[in-house]
Tab-separated table of N, CA and C in Angstrom:
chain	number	residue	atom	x	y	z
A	30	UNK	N	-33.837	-6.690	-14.757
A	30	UNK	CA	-32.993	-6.935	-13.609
A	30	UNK	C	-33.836	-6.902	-12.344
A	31	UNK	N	-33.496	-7.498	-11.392
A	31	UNK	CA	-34.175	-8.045	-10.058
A	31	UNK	C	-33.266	-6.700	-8.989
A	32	UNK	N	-34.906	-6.497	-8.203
A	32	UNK	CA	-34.385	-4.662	-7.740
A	32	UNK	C	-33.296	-5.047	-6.595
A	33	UNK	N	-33.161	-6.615	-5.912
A	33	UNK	CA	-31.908	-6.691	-5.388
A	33	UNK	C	-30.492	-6.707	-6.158
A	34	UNK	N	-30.349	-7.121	-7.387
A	34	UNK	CA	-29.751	-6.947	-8.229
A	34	UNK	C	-28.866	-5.552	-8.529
A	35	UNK	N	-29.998	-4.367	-8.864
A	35	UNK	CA	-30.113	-3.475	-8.804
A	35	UNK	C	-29.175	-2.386	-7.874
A	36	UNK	N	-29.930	-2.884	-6.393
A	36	UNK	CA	-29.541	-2.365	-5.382
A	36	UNK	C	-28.297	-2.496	-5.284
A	37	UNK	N	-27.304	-3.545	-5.380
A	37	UNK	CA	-26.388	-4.210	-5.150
A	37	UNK	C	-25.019	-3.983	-6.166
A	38	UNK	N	-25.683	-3.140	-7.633
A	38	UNK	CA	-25.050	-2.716	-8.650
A	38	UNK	C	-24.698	-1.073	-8.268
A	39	UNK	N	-25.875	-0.555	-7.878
A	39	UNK	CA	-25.920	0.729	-7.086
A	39	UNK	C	-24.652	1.216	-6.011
A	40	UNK	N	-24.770	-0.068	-5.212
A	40	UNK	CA	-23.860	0.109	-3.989
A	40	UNK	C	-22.440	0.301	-4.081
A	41	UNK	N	-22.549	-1.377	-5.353
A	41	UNK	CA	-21.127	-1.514	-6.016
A	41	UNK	C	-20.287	-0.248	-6.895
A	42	UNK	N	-21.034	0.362	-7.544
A	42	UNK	CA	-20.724	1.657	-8.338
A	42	UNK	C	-20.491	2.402	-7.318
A	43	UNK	N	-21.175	3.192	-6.462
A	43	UNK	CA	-21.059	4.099	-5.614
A	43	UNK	C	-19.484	3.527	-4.827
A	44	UNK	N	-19.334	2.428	-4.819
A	44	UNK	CA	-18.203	2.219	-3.513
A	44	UNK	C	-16.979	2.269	-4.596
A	45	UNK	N	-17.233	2.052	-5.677
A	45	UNK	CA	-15.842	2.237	-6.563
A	45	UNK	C	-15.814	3.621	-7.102
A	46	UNK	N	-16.868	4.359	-6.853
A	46	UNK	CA	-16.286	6.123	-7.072
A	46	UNK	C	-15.864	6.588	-6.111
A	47	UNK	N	-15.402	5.929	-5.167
A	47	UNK	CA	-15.249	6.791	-3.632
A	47	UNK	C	-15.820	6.381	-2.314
A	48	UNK	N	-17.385	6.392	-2.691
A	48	UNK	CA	-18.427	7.042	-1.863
A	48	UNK	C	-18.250	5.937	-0.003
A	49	UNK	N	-18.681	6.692	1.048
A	49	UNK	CA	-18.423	5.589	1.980
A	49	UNK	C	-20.148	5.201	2.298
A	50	UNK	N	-20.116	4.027	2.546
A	50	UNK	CA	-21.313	3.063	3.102
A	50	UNK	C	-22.240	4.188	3.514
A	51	UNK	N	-21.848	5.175	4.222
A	51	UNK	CA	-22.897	6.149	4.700
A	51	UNK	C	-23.218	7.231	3.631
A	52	UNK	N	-22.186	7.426	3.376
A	52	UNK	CA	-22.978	8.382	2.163
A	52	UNK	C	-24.124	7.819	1.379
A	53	UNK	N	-24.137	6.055	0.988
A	53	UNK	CA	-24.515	5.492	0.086
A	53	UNK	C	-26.053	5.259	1.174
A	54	UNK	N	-25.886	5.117	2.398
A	54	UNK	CA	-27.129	4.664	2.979
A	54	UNK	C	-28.388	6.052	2.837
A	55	UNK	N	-27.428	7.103	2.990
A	55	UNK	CA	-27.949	8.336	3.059
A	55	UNK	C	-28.896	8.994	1.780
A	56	UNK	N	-28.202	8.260	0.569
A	56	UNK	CA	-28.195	8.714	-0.765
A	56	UNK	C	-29.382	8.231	-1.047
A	57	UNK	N	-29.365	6.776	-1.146
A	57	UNK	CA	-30.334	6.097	-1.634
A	57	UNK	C	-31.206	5.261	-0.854
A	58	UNK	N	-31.058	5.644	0.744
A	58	UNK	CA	-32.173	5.110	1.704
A	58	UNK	C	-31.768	3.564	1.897
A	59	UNK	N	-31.181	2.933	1.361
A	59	UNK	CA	-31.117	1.351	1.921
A	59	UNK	C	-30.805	1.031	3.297
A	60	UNK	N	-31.443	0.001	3.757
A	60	UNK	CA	-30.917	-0.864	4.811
A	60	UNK	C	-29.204	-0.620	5.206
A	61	UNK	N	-28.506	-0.096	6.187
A	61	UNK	CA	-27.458	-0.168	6.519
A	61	UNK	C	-27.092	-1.729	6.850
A	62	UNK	N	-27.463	-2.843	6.836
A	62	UNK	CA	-26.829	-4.253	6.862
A	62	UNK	C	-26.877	-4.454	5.510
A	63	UNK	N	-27.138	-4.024	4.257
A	63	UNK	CA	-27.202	-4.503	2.842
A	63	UNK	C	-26.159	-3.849	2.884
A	64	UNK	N	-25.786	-2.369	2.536
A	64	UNK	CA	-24.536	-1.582	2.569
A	64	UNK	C	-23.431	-1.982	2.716
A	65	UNK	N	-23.130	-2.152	4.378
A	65	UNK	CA	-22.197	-2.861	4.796
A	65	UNK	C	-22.128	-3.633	4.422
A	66	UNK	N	-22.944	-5.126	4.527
A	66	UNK	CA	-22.472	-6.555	3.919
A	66	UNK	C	-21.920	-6.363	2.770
A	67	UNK	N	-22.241	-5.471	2.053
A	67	UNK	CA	-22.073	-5.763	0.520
A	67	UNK	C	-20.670	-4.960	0.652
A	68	UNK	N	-20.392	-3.690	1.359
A	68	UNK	CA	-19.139	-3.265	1.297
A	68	UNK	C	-18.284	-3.830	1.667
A	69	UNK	N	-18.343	-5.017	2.677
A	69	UNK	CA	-17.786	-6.006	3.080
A	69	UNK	C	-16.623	-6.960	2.159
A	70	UNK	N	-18.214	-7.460	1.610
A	70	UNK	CA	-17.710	-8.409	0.987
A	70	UNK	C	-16.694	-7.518	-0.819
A	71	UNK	N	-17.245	-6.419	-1.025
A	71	UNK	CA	-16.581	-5.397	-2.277
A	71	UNK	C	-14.941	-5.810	-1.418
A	72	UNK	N	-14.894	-4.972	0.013
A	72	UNK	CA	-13.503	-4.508	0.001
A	72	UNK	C	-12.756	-5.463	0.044
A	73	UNK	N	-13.297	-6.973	0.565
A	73	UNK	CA	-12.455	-8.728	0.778
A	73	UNK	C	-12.177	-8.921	-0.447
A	74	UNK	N	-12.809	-8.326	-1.593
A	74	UNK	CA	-12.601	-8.890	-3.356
A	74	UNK	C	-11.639	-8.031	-3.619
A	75	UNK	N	-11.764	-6.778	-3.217
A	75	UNK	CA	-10.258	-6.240	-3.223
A	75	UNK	C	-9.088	-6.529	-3.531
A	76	UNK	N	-9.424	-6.735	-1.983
A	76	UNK	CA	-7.521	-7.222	-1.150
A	76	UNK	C	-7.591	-8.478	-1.874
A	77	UNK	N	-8.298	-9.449	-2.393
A	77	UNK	CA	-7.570	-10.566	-2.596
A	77	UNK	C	-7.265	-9.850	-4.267
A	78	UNK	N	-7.587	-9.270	-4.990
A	78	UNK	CA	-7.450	-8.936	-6.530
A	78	UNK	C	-5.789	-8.314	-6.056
A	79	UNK	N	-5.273	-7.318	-5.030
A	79	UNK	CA	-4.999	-6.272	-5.218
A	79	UNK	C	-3.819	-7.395	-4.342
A	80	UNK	N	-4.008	-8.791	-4.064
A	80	UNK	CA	-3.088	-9.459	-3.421
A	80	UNK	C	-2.475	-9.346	-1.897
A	81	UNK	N	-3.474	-8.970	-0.928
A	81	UNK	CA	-3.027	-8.830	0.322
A	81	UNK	C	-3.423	-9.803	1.223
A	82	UNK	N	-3.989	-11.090	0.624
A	82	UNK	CA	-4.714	-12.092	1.381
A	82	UNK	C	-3.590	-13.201	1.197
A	83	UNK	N	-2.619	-12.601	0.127
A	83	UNK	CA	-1.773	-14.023	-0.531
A	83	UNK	C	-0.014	-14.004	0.748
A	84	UNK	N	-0.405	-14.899	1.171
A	84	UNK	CA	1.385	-15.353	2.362
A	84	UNK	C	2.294	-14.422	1.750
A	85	UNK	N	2.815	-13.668	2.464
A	85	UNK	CA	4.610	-12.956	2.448
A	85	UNK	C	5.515	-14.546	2.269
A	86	UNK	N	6.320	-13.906	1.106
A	86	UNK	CA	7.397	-14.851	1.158
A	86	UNK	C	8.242	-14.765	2.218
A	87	UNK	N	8.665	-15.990	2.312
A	87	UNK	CA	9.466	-16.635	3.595
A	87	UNK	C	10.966	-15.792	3.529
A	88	UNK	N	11.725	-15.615	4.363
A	88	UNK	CA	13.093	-14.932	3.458
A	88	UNK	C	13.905	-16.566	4.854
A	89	UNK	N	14.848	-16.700	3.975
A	89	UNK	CA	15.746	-17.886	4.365
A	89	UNK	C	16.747	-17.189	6.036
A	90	UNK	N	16.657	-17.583	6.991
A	90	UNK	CA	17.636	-17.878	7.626
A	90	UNK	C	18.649	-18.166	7.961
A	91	UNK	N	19.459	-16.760	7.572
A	91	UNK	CA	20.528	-16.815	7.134
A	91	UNK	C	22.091	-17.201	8.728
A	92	UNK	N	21.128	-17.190	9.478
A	92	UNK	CA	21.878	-17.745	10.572
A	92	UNK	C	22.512	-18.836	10.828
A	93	UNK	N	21.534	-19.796	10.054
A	93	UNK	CA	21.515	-21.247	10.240
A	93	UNK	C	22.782	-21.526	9.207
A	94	UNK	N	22.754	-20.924	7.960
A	94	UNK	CA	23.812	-21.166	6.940
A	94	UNK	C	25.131	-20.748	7.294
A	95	UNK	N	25.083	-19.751	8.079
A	95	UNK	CA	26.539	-18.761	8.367
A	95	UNK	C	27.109	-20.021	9.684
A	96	UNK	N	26.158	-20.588	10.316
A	96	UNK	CA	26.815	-21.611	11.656
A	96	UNK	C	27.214	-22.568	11.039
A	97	UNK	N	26.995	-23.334	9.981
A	97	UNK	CA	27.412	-24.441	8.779
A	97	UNK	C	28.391	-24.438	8.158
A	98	UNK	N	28.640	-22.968	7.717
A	98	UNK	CA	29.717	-22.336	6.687
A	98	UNK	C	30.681	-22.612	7.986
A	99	UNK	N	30.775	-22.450	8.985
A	99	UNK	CA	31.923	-21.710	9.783
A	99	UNK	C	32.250	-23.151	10.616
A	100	UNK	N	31.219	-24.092	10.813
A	100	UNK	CA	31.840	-25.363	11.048
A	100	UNK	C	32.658	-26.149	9.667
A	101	UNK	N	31.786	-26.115	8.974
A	101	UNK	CA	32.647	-26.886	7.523
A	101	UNK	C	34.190	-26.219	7.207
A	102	UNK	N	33.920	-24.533	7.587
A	102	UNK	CA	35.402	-24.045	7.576
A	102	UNK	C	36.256	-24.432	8.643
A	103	UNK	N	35.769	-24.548	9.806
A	103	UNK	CA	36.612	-24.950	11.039
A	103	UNK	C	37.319	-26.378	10.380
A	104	UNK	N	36.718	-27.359	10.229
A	104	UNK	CA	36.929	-28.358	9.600
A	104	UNK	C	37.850	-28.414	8.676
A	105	UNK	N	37.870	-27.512	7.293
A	105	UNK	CA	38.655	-27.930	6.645
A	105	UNK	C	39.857	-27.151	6.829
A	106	UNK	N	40.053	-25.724	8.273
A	106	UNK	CA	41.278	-25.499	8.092
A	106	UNK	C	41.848	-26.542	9.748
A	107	UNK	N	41.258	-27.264	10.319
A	107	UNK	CA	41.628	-28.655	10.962
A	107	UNK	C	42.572	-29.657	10.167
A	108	UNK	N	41.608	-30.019	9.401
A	108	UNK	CA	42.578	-30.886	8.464
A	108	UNK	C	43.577	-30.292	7.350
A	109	UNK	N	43.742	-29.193	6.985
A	109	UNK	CA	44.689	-28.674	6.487
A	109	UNK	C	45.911	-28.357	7.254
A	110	UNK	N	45.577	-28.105	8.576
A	110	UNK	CA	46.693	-27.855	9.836
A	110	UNK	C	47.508	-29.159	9.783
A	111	UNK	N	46.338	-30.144	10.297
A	111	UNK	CA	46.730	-31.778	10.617
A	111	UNK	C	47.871	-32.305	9.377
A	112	UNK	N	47.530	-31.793	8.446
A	112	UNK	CA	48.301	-32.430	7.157
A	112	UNK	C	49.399	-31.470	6.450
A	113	UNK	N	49.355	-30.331	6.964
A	113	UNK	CA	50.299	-29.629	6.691
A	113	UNK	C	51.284	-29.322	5.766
């Protein structure tokens, strides 16, 4: 294995037992921009696994239906009056 490889397996393990970016910089001496980037990009794989990147469903507008209902009802007790 290639010691960036390595490094990057290191980071990944450490960030799924817990550990935060600093502990991990502290631990094993790396570059704090490898850390981060890489915790970065760990916690974005996350949220999309764990589904927080994916659109909220829409919920329907129920306003628009209740002003429809109540004309179509106006309407048909109109013509029920009219015809009596």
């Amino acid at each position: 294995m290639s010691s960036e490889l390595e490094r990057r397996t290191a980071i990944i393990v450490a960030l799924r037992c817990g550990r935060a970016p600093k502990e991990i910089i502290d631990f094993f001496k790396f570059p704090k921009a490898t850390v981060y980037s890489i915790a970065k990009s760990f916690k974005e794989s996350e949220d999309i696994e764990e589904g927080f990147l994916t659109p909220e469903r829409k919920t329907p507008d129920r306003s628009q239906g209740q002003n429809v209902n109540k004309e179509v009802y106006l309407d048909v007790m109109q013509t029920v009056v009219k015809n009596g």
